[in-house]
mmCIF file of C-alpha atoms and ligand atoms in Angstrom:
data_model
loop_
_atom_site.group_PDB
_atom_site.id
_atom_site.type_symbol
_atom_site.label_atom_id
_atom_site.label_comp_id
_atom_site.label_asym_id
_atom_site.label_seq_id
_atom_site.Cartn_x
_atom_site.Cartn_y
_atom_site.Cartn_z
ATOM 1 C CA MET B 26 32.384 -10.143 4.071
ATOM 2 C CA LYS B 27 31.851 -10.893 0.359
ATOM 3 C CA LYS B 28 32.208 -7.977 -2.047
ATOM 4 C CA VAL B 29 30.108 -6.557 -4.860
ATOM 5 C CA VAL B 30 32.175 -4.361 -7.171
ATOM 6 C CA LEU B 31 30.317 -1.712 -9.165
ATOM 7 C CA ALA B 32 31.014 -0.917 -12.795
ATOM 8 C CA LYS B 33 33.054 2.208 -13.489
ATOM 9 C CA GLY B 34 31.136 5.420 -12.747
ATOM 10 C CA ARG B 35 28.085 3.632 -11.297
ATOM 11 C CA GLU B 36 28.520 4.647 -7.646
ATOM 12 C CA ARG B 37 26.550 7.895 -7.944
ATOM 13 C CA SER B 38 23.134 6.660 -6.809
ATOM 14 C CA VAL B 39 24.619 4.785 -3.821
ATOM 15 C CA ILE B 40 26.426 7.914 -2.695
ATOM 16 C CA LYS B 41 23.119 9.771 -2.976
ATOM 17 C CA ASN B 42 21.556 7.254 -0.588
ATOM 18 C CA HIS B 43 19.348 5.467 -3.097
ATOM 19 C CA PRO B 44 18.861 1.960 -1.654
ATOM 20 C CA TRP B 45 18.790 -0.028 -4.928
ATOM 21 C CA ILE B 46 21.694 -1.187 -7.106
ATOM 22 C CA PHE B 47 20.518 -2.542 -10.445
ATOM 23 C CA SER B 48 22.162 -5.467 -12.241
ATOM 24 C CA GLY B 49 23.645 -3.196 -14.926
ATOM 25 C CA ALA B 50 25.645 -1.308 -12.313
ATOM 26 C CA VAL B 51 27.371 -4.438 -10.994
ATOM 27 C CA GLN B 52 30.731 -5.435 -12.424
ATOM 28 C CA SER B 53 31.370 -8.495 -10.281
ATOM 29 C CA ALA B 54 29.926 -10.291 -7.291
ATOM 30 C CA ASP B 55 30.816 -13.550 -5.582
ATOM 31 C CA ALA B 56 27.986 -13.730 -3.036
ATOM 32 C CA SER B 57 24.977 -15.999 -2.650
ATOM 33 C CA SER B 58 21.303 -15.125 -2.413
ATOM 34 C CA GLY B 59 20.341 -13.053 0.623
ATOM 35 C CA GLU B 60 23.925 -12.652 1.797
ATOM 36 C CA LEU B 61 25.230 -9.482 3.392
ATOM 37 C CA VAL B 62 27.792 -7.895 1.043
ATOM 38 C CA GLU B 63 30.165 -4.999 1.054
ATOM 39 C CA VAL B 64 29.692 -2.691 -1.936
ATOM 40 C CA VAL B 65 32.792 -1.063 -3.418
ATOM 41 C CA SER B 66 33.358 1.212 -6.400
ATOM 42 C CA SER B 67 35.406 0.110 -9.418
ATOM 43 C CA ASP B 68 38.473 1.774 -7.888
ATOM 44 C CA GLY B 69 38.011 -0.025 -4.574
ATOM 45 C CA LYS B 70 36.343 2.711 -2.517
ATOM 46 C CA LYS B 71 33.991 1.443 0.240
ATOM 47 C CA LEU B 72 30.424 2.535 -0.481
ATOM 48 C CA GLY B 73 28.523 0.659 2.226
ATOM 49 C CA PHE B 74 26.836 -2.710 2.593
ATOM 50 C CA GLY B 75 23.601 -4.353 1.589
ATOM 51 C CA TRP B 76 21.753 -7.599 0.839
ATOM 52 C CA TYR B 77 22.536 -9.467 -2.366
ATOM 53 C CA SER B 78 19.756 -10.704 -4.699
ATOM 54 C CA PRO B 79 21.273 -12.635 -7.627
ATOM 55 C CA MET B 80 17.900 -13.417 -9.248
ATOM 56 C CA SER B 81 16.539 -9.886 -9.207
ATOM 57 C CA GLN B 82 17.094 -6.875 -11.453
ATOM 58 C CA ILE B 83 17.654 -5.058 -8.160
ATOM 59 C CA ARG B 84 20.897 -6.850 -7.353
ATOM 60 C CA VAL B 85 21.725 -5.178 -4.029
ATOM 61 C CA ARG B 86 19.476 -3.473 -1.460
ATOM 62 C CA MET B 87 21.586 -1.112 0.595
ATOM 63 C CA LEU B 88 21.370 -1.290 4.380
ATOM 64 C CA PHE B 89 23.991 1.338 4.973
ATOM 65 C CA SER B 90 25.724 3.823 2.666
ATOM 66 C CA GLY B 91 29.059 5.301 3.668
ATOM 67 C CA GLU B 92 32.296 4.108 5.180
ATOM 68 C CA GLY B 93 31.010 2.908 8.578
ATOM 69 C CA GLU B 94 31.585 -0.667 9.749
ATOM 70 C CA TYR B 95 28.822 -3.279 9.851
ATOM 71 C CA SER B 96 27.446 -3.875 13.333
ATOM 72 C CA PRO B 97 25.917 -7.267 14.190
ATOM 73 C CA SER B 98 23.213 -5.457 16.168
ATOM 74 C CA LEU B 99 22.072 -3.480 13.117
ATOM 75 C CA LEU B 100 18.822 -5.393 12.561
ATOM 76 C CA ARG B 101 17.873 -5.106 16.224
ATOM 77 C CA GLU B 102 18.551 -1.355 16.225
ATOM 78 C CA ARG B 103 16.625 -0.812 13.009
ATOM 79 C CA VAL B 104 13.558 -2.797 14.108
ATOM 80 C CA PHE B 105 13.412 -1.069 17.492
ATOM 81 C CA ALA B 106 13.901 2.344 15.869
ATOM 82 C CA ALA B 107 11.119 1.787 13.311
ATOM 83 C CA VAL B 108 8.682 0.614 15.975
ATOM 84 C CA GLY B 109 9.752 3.524 18.197
ATOM 85 C CA ARG B 110 8.886 5.990 15.423
ATOM 86 C CA ARG B 111 5.279 4.708 15.629
ATOM 87 C CA ALA B 112 4.913 5.787 19.261
ATOM 88 C CA GLY B 113 2.332 8.399 18.253
ATOM 89 C CA PHE B 114 0.129 5.733 16.697
ATOM 90 C CA TYR B 115 0.247 3.693 19.894
ATOM 91 C CA ALA B 116 -0.493 6.766 21.975
ATOM 92 C CA ASP B 117 -3.379 8.491 20.223
ATOM 93 C CA GLY B 118 -5.817 5.567 20.168
ATOM 94 C CA TYR B 119 -7.365 6.448 16.778
ATOM 95 C CA THR B 120 -6.425 3.022 15.491
ATOM 96 C CA ASP B 121 -4.845 -0.204 16.676
ATOM 97 C CA ALA B 122 -3.766 -1.177 13.155
ATOM 98 C CA PHE B 123 -0.807 0.463 11.461
ATOM 99 C CA ARG B 124 2.410 -0.244 9.612
ATOM 100 C CA LEU B 125 5.332 -0.898 11.937
ATOM 101 C CA ILE B 126 8.036 -1.219 9.286
ATOM 102 C CA ASN B 127 7.841 0.295 5.809
ATOM 103 C CA ALA B 128 10.734 -1.430 4.086
ATOM 104 C CA GLU B 129 13.452 0.741 2.484
ATOM 105 C CA ASN B 130 11.827 3.853 3.965
ATOM 106 C CA ASP B 131 12.575 2.538 7.456
ATOM 107 C CA LEU B 132 16.070 1.394 6.383
ATOM 108 C CA LEU B 133 14.972 -2.254 6.299
ATOM 109 C CA PRO B 134 14.828 -3.134 2.593
ATOM 110 C CA GLY B 135 12.070 -5.543 1.624
ATOM 111 C CA VAL B 136 10.699 -5.761 5.172
ATOM 112 C CA VAL B 137 7.045 -4.840 5.567
ATOM 113 C CA VAL B 138 5.355 -5.378 8.924
ATOM 114 C CA ASP B 139 1.754 -4.426 9.635
ATOM 115 C CA LYS B 140 0.210 -4.557 13.096
ATOM 116 C CA TYR B 141 -3.426 -5.603 13.432
ATOM 117 C CA GLY B 142 -4.487 -5.383 17.059
ATOM 118 C CA ASP B 143 -2.302 -7.831 18.979
ATOM 119 C CA PHE B 144 -0.821 -9.471 15.889
ATOM 120 C CA ALA B 145 1.687 -8.658 13.161
ATOM 121 C CA VAL B 146 1.707 -9.726 9.516
ATOM 122 C CA CYS B 147 4.953 -9.451 7.539
ATOM 123 C CA GLN B 148 6.031 -9.543 3.926
ATOM 124 C CA PHE B 149 9.667 -10.191 3.058
ATOM 125 C CA THR B 150 10.106 -9.058 -0.514
ATOM 126 C CA CYS B 151 13.840 -9.420 -1.131
ATOM 127 C CA ALA B 152 16.269 -12.264 -0.597
ATOM 128 C CA GLY B 153 18.109 -10.582 2.283
ATOM 129 C CA ALA B 154 14.901 -9.811 4.143
ATOM 130 C CA ASP B 155 13.744 -13.387 3.588
ATOM 131 C CA ALA B 156 17.016 -14.801 4.896
ATOM 132 C CA ASN B 157 16.597 -12.849 8.152
ATOM 133 C CA LYS B 158 12.878 -13.297 8.665
ATOM 134 C CA ASN B 159 12.971 -15.418 11.802
ATOM 135 C CA GLU B 160 15.212 -12.942 13.572
ATOM 136 C CA ILE B 161 13.026 -10.031 12.445
ATOM 137 C CA ALA B 162 9.873 -11.817 13.676
ATOM 138 C CA SER B 163 11.328 -12.380 17.132
ATOM 139 C CA LEU B 164 12.552 -8.779 17.236
ATOM 140 C CA ILE B 165 8.999 -7.642 16.481
ATOM 141 C CA MET B 166 7.736 -9.715 19.417
ATOM 142 C CA GLU B 167 10.250 -7.915 21.625
ATOM 143 C CA ALA B 168 9.948 -4.407 20.219
ATOM 144 C CA ALA B 169 6.245 -3.951 19.475
ATOM 145 C CA PRO B 170 4.134 -3.513 22.617
ATOM 146 C CA GLY B 171 1.266 -5.987 22.833
ATOM 147 C CA VAL B 172 2.147 -8.117 19.800
ATOM 148 C CA ARG B 173 1.363 -11.774 20.651
ATOM 149 C CA GLY B 174 1.957 -13.481 17.339
ATOM 150 C CA VAL B 175 3.694 -12.906 14.011
ATOM 151 C CA MET B 176 3.024 -14.493 10.611
ATOM 152 C CA GLU B 177 4.153 -13.832 7.053
ATOM 153 C CA ARG B 178 2.399 -13.660 3.708
ATOM 154 C CA LEU B 179 4.399 -15.068 0.807
ATOM 155 C CA ASP B 180 1.944 -14.510 -2.044
ATOM 156 C CA ASN B 181 3.205 -11.329 -3.656
ATOM 157 C CA ASP B 182 4.703 -10.355 -7.002
ATOM 158 C CA SER B 183 7.905 -8.887 -5.597
ATOM 159 C CA ARG B 184 8.902 -12.246 -4.114
ATOM 160 C CA ALA B 185 8.365 -13.909 -7.485
ATOM 161 C CA LYS B 186 10.696 -11.335 -9.106
ATOM 162 C CA GLU B 187 13.356 -12.161 -6.490
ATOM 163 C CA GLY B 188 13.037 -15.889 -7.226
ATOM 164 C CA LEU B 189 11.672 -16.457 -3.713
ATOM 165 C CA PRO B 190 8.923 -19.034 -3.098
ATOM 166 C CA VAL B 191 5.358 -17.673 -3.127
ATOM 167 C CA GLU B 192 3.874 -20.926 -1.811
ATOM 168 C CA PRO B 193 2.584 -21.752 0.727
ATOM 169 C CA ARG B 194 0.699 -18.454 0.771
ATOM 170 C CA PHE B 195 1.402 -17.855 4.453
ATOM 171 C CA SER B 196 3.425 -19.227 7.319
ATOM 172 C CA HIS B 197 3.614 -18.802 11.055
ATOM 173 C CA LEU B 198 6.772 -17.146 12.400
ATOM 174 C CA ALA B 199 6.601 -16.418 16.127
ATOM 175 C CA GLY B 200 4.376 -16.426 19.206
ATOM 176 C CA GLU B 201 0.702 -17.356 19.004
ATOM 177 C CA SER B 202 -1.020 -18.382 15.776
ATOM 178 C CA LEU B 203 -3.121 -15.649 14.262
ATOM 179 C CA PRO B 204 -6.925 -15.968 14.308
ATOM 180 C CA GLU B 205 -8.741 -16.183 10.963
ATOM 181 C CA ASN B 206 -10.212 -12.735 11.535
ATOM 182 C CA ILE B 207 -8.790 -9.922 13.611
ATOM 183 C CA LYS B 208 -11.084 -7.079 14.625
ATOM 184 C CA ILE B 209 -9.327 -3.734 14.314
ATOM 185 C CA LYS B 210 -10.448 -0.239 15.261
ATOM 186 C CA GLU B 211 -9.964 2.718 12.954
ATOM 187 C CA GLY B 212 -11.523 6.025 13.904
ATOM 188 C CA PRO B 213 -15.304 5.784 13.842
ATOM 189 C CA CYS B 214 -15.200 2.270 12.368
ATOM 190 C CA SER B 215 -14.102 -1.233 13.185
ATOM 191 C CA PHE B 216 -13.170 -3.786 10.561
ATOM 192 C CA TYR B 217 -12.526 -7.508 10.412
ATOM 193 C CA VAL B 218 -9.202 -8.266 8.764
ATOM 194 C CA ASP B 219 -8.359 -11.676 7.316
ATOM 195 C CA PRO B 220 -4.556 -11.981 7.614
ATOM 196 C CA TYR B 221 -4.522 -15.280 5.677
ATOM 197 C CA LYS B 222 -6.570 -14.406 2.607
ATOM 198 C CA GLY B 223 -7.026 -10.614 2.643
ATOM 199 C CA HIS B 224 -5.209 -8.415 0.114
ATOM 200 C CA LYS B 225 -1.610 -7.418 0.881
ATOM 201 C CA THR B 226 -1.235 -8.225 4.585
ATOM 202 C CA GLY B 227 -5.012 -8.101 5.045
ATOM 203 C CA PHE B 228 -6.160 -4.486 4.849
ATOM 204 C CA TYR B 229 -5.444 -1.203 3.031
ATOM 205 C CA LEU B 230 -3.866 0.576 5.973
ATOM 206 C CA ASP B 231 -2.359 3.077 3.526
ATOM 207 C CA GLN B 232 -5.777 4.634 2.826
ATOM 208 C CA ARG B 233 -6.536 5.541 6.455
ATOM 209 C CA ASP B 234 -6.072 9.308 6.030
ATOM 210 C CA ALA B 235 -8.045 9.319 2.785
ATOM 211 C CA ARG B 236 -10.917 7.396 4.423
ATOM 212 C CA LYS B 237 -11.004 10.052 7.132
ATOM 213 C CA ALA B 238 -11.018 12.880 4.563
ATOM 214 C CA VAL B 239 -13.823 11.237 2.586
ATOM 215 C CA GLY B 240 -15.851 10.660 5.754
ATOM 216 C CA SER B 241 -15.590 14.317 6.686
ATOM 217 C CA LEU B 242 -17.224 15.313 3.370
ATOM 218 C CA ALA B 243 -19.935 12.634 3.243
ATOM 219 C CA ASN B 244 -22.649 13.980 5.511
ATOM 220 C CA GLY B 245 -26.099 13.883 3.883
ATOM 221 C CA LYS B 246 -24.721 12.588 0.574
ATOM 222 C CA LYS B 247 -25.560 9.770 -1.799
ATOM 223 C CA VAL B 248 -22.222 7.982 -2.076
ATOM 224 C CA LEU B 249 -20.919 5.467 -4.589
ATOM 225 C CA ASN B 250 -17.857 3.558 -3.335
ATOM 226 C CA CYS B 251 -16.216 1.827 -6.300
ATOM 227 C CA PHE B 252 -13.689 -0.986 -5.684
ATOM 228 C CA CYS B 253 -14.923 -1.087 -2.094
ATOM 229 C CA TYR B 254 -12.989 -4.213 -0.963
ATOM 230 C CA THR B 255 -14.107 -4.767 2.666
ATOM 231 C CA GLY B 256 -16.106 -1.543 2.746
ATOM 232 C CA GLY B 257 -13.646 0.997 4.220
ATOM 233 C CA PHE B 258 -14.534 4.264 2.485
ATOM 234 C CA GLY B 259 -18.247 3.480 2.378
ATOM 235 C CA LEU B 260 -18.483 2.622 6.062
ATOM 236 C CA TYR B 261 -16.629 5.797 7.036
ATOM 237 C CA ALA B 262 -19.104 7.723 4.879
ATOM 238 C CA GLY B 263 -22.024 5.933 6.571
ATOM 239 C CA SER B 264 -20.687 6.573 10.038
ATOM 240 C CA CYS B 265 -20.277 10.255 9.155
ATOM 241 C CA GLY B 266 -23.904 10.653 8.120
ATOM 242 C CA ALA B 267 -24.137 9.749 4.423
ATOM 243 C CA GLU B 268 -27.752 9.299 3.335
ATOM 244 C CA LYS B 269 -27.008 6.327 1.134
ATOM 245 C CA VAL B 270 -23.909 4.290 0.254
ATOM 246 C CA VAL B 271 -23.569 1.883 -2.663
ATOM 247 C CA GLN B 272 -20.559 -0.405 -2.285
ATOM 248 C CA VAL B 273 -19.335 -1.999 -5.524
ATOM 249 C CA ASP B 274 -16.704 -4.696 -5.965
ATOM 250 C CA SER B 275 -16.242 -7.678 -8.267
ATOM 251 C CA SER B 276 -15.200 -9.956 -5.401
ATOM 252 C CA ALA B 277 -17.993 -11.800 -3.572
ATOM 253 C CA GLU B 278 -15.605 -12.546 -0.698
ATOM 254 C CA ALA B 279 -14.685 -8.889 -0.233
ATOM 255 C CA LEU B 280 -18.365 -7.877 -0.262
ATOM 256 C CA ALA B 281 -19.234 -10.558 2.288
ATOM 257 C CA MET B 282 -16.597 -9.099 4.602
ATOM 258 C CA ALA B 283 -17.871 -5.569 3.902
ATOM 259 C CA LYS B 284 -21.347 -6.649 5.030
ATOM 260 C CA ARG B 285 -19.910 -8.174 8.202
ATOM 261 C CA ASN B 286 -18.043 -4.923 8.805
ATOM 262 C CA GLU B 287 -21.272 -2.942 8.465
ATOM 263 C CA ALA B 288 -22.517 -4.631 11.640
ATOM 264 C CA LEU B 289 -19.495 -3.188 13.514
ATOM 265 C CA VAL B 290 -20.214 0.419 12.561
ATOM 266 C CA GLU B 291 -22.741 2.822 13.998
ATOM 267 C CA LEU B 292 -24.530 4.197 10.964
ATOM 268 C CA CYS B 293 -26.671 7.310 10.963
ATOM 269 C CA GLY B 294 -29.739 5.834 9.273
ATOM 270 C CA THR B 295 -27.631 5.348 6.153
ATOM 271 C CA LYS B 296 -29.111 3.056 3.499
ATOM 272 C CA MET B 297 -26.379 0.584 2.539
ATOM 273 C CA GLU B 298 -26.364 -1.329 -0.739
ATOM 274 C CA TYR B 299 -23.874 -3.915 -2.014
ATOM 275 C CA VAL B 300 -23.359 -4.683 -5.679
ATOM 276 C CA GLU B 301 -21.146 -7.479 -6.976
ATOM 277 C CA THR B 302 -20.075 -6.455 -10.464
ATOM 278 C CA ASP B 303 -17.390 -4.932 -12.639
ATOM 279 C CA VAL B 304 -17.037 -1.219 -11.825
ATOM 280 C CA PHE B 305 -16.615 -0.127 -15.469
ATOM 281 C CA ARG B 306 -19.843 -1.901 -16.304
ATOM 282 C CA TYR B 307 -21.682 -0.498 -13.278
ATOM 283 C CA LEU B 308 -20.683 3.077 -14.104
ATOM 284 C CA ARG B 309 -21.945 2.660 -17.668
ATOM 285 C CA GLU B 310 -25.225 1.175 -16.421
ATOM 286 C CA CYS B 311 -25.721 4.144 -14.099
ATOM 287 C CA ARG B 312 -24.951 6.518 -16.963
ATOM 288 C CA ASP B 313 -27.496 4.806 -19.213
ATOM 289 C CA ALA B 314 -30.117 4.810 -16.451
ATOM 290 C CA GLY B 315 -29.464 8.477 -15.538
ATOM 291 C CA VAL B 316 -28.517 7.651 -11.922
ATOM 292 C CA LYS B 317 -26.539 10.399 -10.112
ATOM 293 C CA PHE B 318 -24.393 10.428 -6.970
ATOM 294 C CA ASP B 319 -23.251 13.315 -4.762
ATOM 295 C CA MET B 320 -19.950 11.640 -4.002
ATOM 296 C CA ILE B 321 -17.989 8.959 -5.843
ATOM 297 C CA ILE B 322 -14.917 7.125 -4.607
ATOM 298 C CA LEU B 323 -12.627 5.430 -7.120
ATOM 299 C CA ASP B 324 -9.910 3.338 -5.503
ATOM 300 C CA PRO B 325 -8.970 0.806 -8.176
ATOM 301 C CA PRO B 326 -6.247 -1.830 -8.008
ATOM 302 C CA LYS B 327 -2.885 -1.013 -9.566
ATOM 303 C CA PHE B 328 -3.474 -0.475 -13.329
ATOM 304 C CA ALA B 329 0.229 0.082 -14.175
ATOM 305 C CA SER B 330 2.710 -2.404 -12.749
ATOM 306 C CA SER B 331 5.623 -0.974 -14.744
ATOM 307 C CA LYS B 332 6.658 2.084 -16.747
ATOM 308 C CA ALA B 333 5.983 0.037 -19.892
ATOM 309 C CA ALA B 334 2.342 -0.493 -18.904
ATOM 310 C CA LEU B 335 1.824 3.195 -18.141
ATOM 311 C CA MET B 336 0.126 4.363 -21.338
ATOM 312 C CA LYS B 337 -2.432 1.567 -21.272
ATOM 313 C CA ALA B 338 -3.044 2.245 -17.596
ATOM 314 C CA ALA B 339 -3.497 5.946 -18.336
ATOM 315 C CA ARG B 340 -6.406 5.094 -20.631
ATOM 316 C CA GLY B 341 -7.999 2.985 -17.871
ATOM 317 C CA TYR B 342 -7.669 5.812 -15.338
ATOM 318 C CA LYS B 343 -9.071 8.333 -17.780
ATOM 319 C CA ASP B 344 -12.069 6.153 -18.739
ATOM 320 C CA ILE B 345 -13.060 5.452 -15.203
ATOM 321 C CA ASN B 346 -12.659 9.034 -14.009
ATOM 322 C CA LEU B 347 -14.517 10.411 -17.006
ATOM 323 C CA LEU B 348 -17.435 8.058 -16.352
ATOM 324 C CA ALA B 349 -17.508 9.004 -12.674
ATOM 325 C CA MET B 350 -17.343 12.753 -13.377
ATOM 326 C CA LYS B 351 -20.395 12.459 -15.601
ATOM 327 C CA LEU B 352 -22.342 10.627 -12.884
ATOM 328 C CA LEU B 353 -21.779 13.311 -10.271
ATOM 329 C CA SER B 354 -24.733 15.493 -9.364
ATOM 330 C CA PRO B 355 -24.166 19.292 -9.408
ATOM 331 C CA TYR B 356 -21.379 20.307 -6.988
ATOM 332 C CA GLY B 357 -20.643 16.633 -6.387
ATOM 333 C CA THR B 358 -17.343 15.324 -5.008
ATOM 334 C CA LEU B 359 -14.983 12.816 -6.581
ATOM 335 C CA ALA B 360 -12.327 11.093 -4.463
ATOM 336 C CA THR B 361 -10.018 9.355 -6.884
ATOM 337 C CA PHE B 362 -6.856 7.347 -6.247
ATOM 338 C CA SER B 363 -3.977 5.652 -7.996
ATOM 339 C CA CYS B 364 -1.675 3.167 -6.297
ATOM 340 C CA SER B 365 0.444 2.657 -9.446
ATOM 341 C CA GLY B 366 3.986 3.591 -8.442
ATOM 342 C CA ALA B 367 4.888 4.001 -12.125
ATOM 343 C CA MET B 368 2.427 6.901 -12.411
ATOM 344 C CA ASP B 369 3.486 10.050 -10.591
ATOM 345 C CA ALA B 370 1.127 12.606 -9.086
ATOM 346 C CA ALA B 371 1.701 15.130 -11.894
ATOM 347 C CA PHE B 372 0.737 12.614 -14.585
ATOM 348 C CA PHE B 373 -2.306 11.508 -12.600
ATOM 349 C CA GLY B 374 -3.355 15.163 -12.274
ATOM 350 C CA LYS B 375 -3.005 15.630 -16.027
ATOM 351 C CA ILE B 376 -5.242 12.625 -16.708
ATOM 352 C CA LEU B 377 -7.876 14.022 -14.344
ATOM 353 C CA ALA B 378 -7.733 17.445 -16.009
ATOM 354 C CA GLU B 379 -8.233 15.845 -19.433
ATOM 355 C CA ALA B 380 -11.109 13.718 -18.165
ATOM 356 C CA SER B 381 -12.821 16.789 -16.697
ATOM 357 C CA CYS B 382 -12.585 18.592 -20.071
ATOM 358 C CA ASP B 383 -14.103 15.596 -21.851
ATOM 359 C CA ALA B 384 -16.824 15.404 -19.186
ATOM 360 C CA GLY B 385 -17.553 19.100 -19.739
ATOM 361 C CA ARG B 386 -17.211 19.873 -16.014
ATOM 362 C CA THR B 387 -14.993 22.104 -13.904
ATOM 363 C CA PHE B 388 -13.496 20.904 -10.622
ATOM 364 C CA GLN B 389 -11.518 22.344 -7.750
ATOM 365 C CA VAL B 390 -9.146 20.175 -5.717
ATOM 366 C CA VAL B 391 -10.075 20.223 -2.026
ATOM 367 C CA ALA B 392 -7.415 17.762 -0.849
ATOM 368 C CA ASN B 393 -4.471 15.766 -2.100
ATOM 369 C CA THR B 394 -3.920 12.586 -0.145
ATOM 370 C CA CYS B 395 -1.155 10.047 0.247
ATOM 371 C CA ALA B 396 -0.437 7.166 2.592
ATOM 372 C CA GLY B 397 -0.287 8.099 6.286
ATOM 373 C CA ALA B 398 2.660 8.740 8.585
ATOM 374 C CA ASP B 399 3.009 5.025 9.300
ATOM 375 C CA HIS B 400 3.978 4.646 5.596
ATOM 376 C CA PRO B 401 6.826 7.193 5.505
ATOM 377 C CA VAL B 402 8.745 7.722 2.249
ATOM 378 C CA SER B 403 12.508 8.140 2.235
ATOM 379 C CA ILE B 404 13.504 11.456 0.658
ATOM 380 C CA SER B 405 16.165 9.646 -1.410
ATOM 381 C CA PHE B 406 13.764 6.975 -2.637
ATOM 382 C CA PRO B 407 10.842 8.357 -4.658
ATOM 383 C CA GLU B 408 9.849 4.768 -5.543
ATOM 384 C CA GLY B 409 8.700 4.452 -1.916
ATOM 385 C CA GLY B 410 5.683 6.702 -2.503
ATOM 386 C CA TYR B 411 3.171 4.938 -4.746
ATOM 387 C CA LEU B 412 -0.218 6.102 -3.485
ATOM 388 C CA LYS B 413 -1.794 9.382 -4.493
ATOM 389 C CA GLY B 414 -5.301 10.680 -4.197
ATOM 390 C CA VAL B 415 -7.210 13.742 -5.333
ATOM 391 C CA ILE B 416 -10.447 14.829 -3.723
ATOM 392 C CA MET B 417 -12.211 17.361 -5.897
ATOM 393 C CA THR B 418 -15.528 19.113 -6.050
ATOM 394 C CA ALA B 419 -17.435 20.082 -9.164
ATOM 395 C CA LEU B 420 -18.045 23.811 -9.617
ATOM 396 C CA ASP B 421 -21.130 23.179 -11.718
HETATM 397 N N1 SAH S 530 -10.836 0.962 -1.315
HETATM 398 C C1 SAH S 530 -10.442 -0.253 -0.650
HETATM 399 C C2 SAH S 530 -9.308 -0.982 -1.356
HETATM 400 C C3 SAH S 530 -9.555 -1.294 -2.826
HETATM 401 S S1 SAH S 530 -8.613 -2.617 -3.404
HETATM 402 C C4 SAH S 530 -10.123 0.045 0.823
HETATM 403 O O1 SAH S 530 -9.958 1.218 1.204
HETATM 404 O O2 SAH S 530 -10.037 -0.895 1.603
HETATM 405 C C5 SAH S 530 -9.225 -2.888 -4.985
HETATM 406 C C6 SAH S 530 -10.539 -3.681 -5.023
HETATM 407 O O3 SAH S 530 -10.983 -3.635 -6.364
HETATM 408 C C7 SAH S 530 -10.455 -5.153 -4.668
HETATM 409 O O4 SAH S 530 -11.377 -5.430 -3.645
HETATM 410 C C8 SAH S 530 -10.863 -5.908 -5.954
HETATM 411 O O5 SAH S 530 -11.690 -7.043 -5.690
HETATM 412 C C9 SAH S 530 -11.642 -4.870 -6.686
HETATM 413 N N2 SAH S 530 -11.664 -4.923 -8.163
HETATM 414 C C10 SAH S 530 -10.612 -5.093 -9.003
HETATM 415 N N3 SAH S 530 -11.006 -4.949 -10.289
HETATM 416 C C11 SAH S 530 -12.348 -4.667 -10.247
HETATM 417 C C12 SAH S 530 -13.321 -4.377 -11.237
HETATM 418 N N4 SAH S 530 -13.003 -4.327 -12.536
HETATM 419 N N5 SAH S 530 -14.591 -4.130 -10.843
HETATM 420 C C13 SAH S 530 -14.919 -4.164 -9.528
HETATM 421 N N6 SAH S 530 -14.017 -4.400 -8.547
HETATM 422 C C14 SAH S 530 -12.764 -4.660 -8.897
#
């Protein structure tokens, strides 16, 4: 096996089980892209093995830390183990759509696999994952009960950073071809998912628990669902008895899918409205017109894609939350989220506290949310947890 030798004193994070080795920590490497390599310290001590990515700042993704030997059945064992850990999701019937493999957090760096009904959609976001994708796809067919076909999406930023092709946007990997739309069940709702053109692998599976929490608080309320995508939060609210739901998104395609999804949900006389516009603009228009809502959901796209972009992103989060806080009727509820990995929960909380002062309102937090149990986060890899949510109620 080819070797990657670390610079002097740079073995600490590997020993502590962090899965990434950055370029600055590498002294020498003679491997090619996607190759399995043995990682050794500057004084020749075996540290484990991983996948080599010569084009990326993250030069090695560790598969195994420690002195053990590499086993050719490692991928098979890891895929079966990750799928096995989802047994509860298969068993409880709440949903037939969940994440089967959550990359580094399931000890399969750069491998994301989401199950939608009888199909699986993958993303391979590092060179080593990409090099093994056909094997992983056939392992999914074997390991995941009921999966009839597997495809991959290539159109994501992480692949570009690894120097991996992002075109064509998708390709078929194993079993049957995937239909254009897959109907999934999630709690009280069903949704159509477009695995070819939808965001990420098609749907925001990571917000399942938050959708449930929002639904449980929505009865009888006038709800504004900002950045609604295909309608998730708003349709949960409707199915849980909201009086009215306004779904706002700038994408006509997403709204069209949200309307199709409405037909799949049993509403409780809820009045549904769809508005295609910029959320910042819509919130200001509501402010100027004196419109109020009992519940507002803010689930924007990632504002900060790096630490460097954090301060600008912080202003965006503050603006939008401040506007929403002012639009809430007395004792109203705000469910607000950030999927920027660069912003941690403490910083997000600080922004919300500042916004509430500027809005002249007092809030109490009724729930903190994160991605569900199908998106586990490795305890040694804080980068694995990007999503945070705060559900809070105004005390005035
Ligand atoms: N809450 C959704 C996921 C939101 S994804 C769910 O649970 O499924 C973010 C959405 O924000 C996308 O649909 C995107 O089209 C939309 N979006 C991005 N910028 C926007 C803006 N400035 N105004 C309105 N919508 C925007």
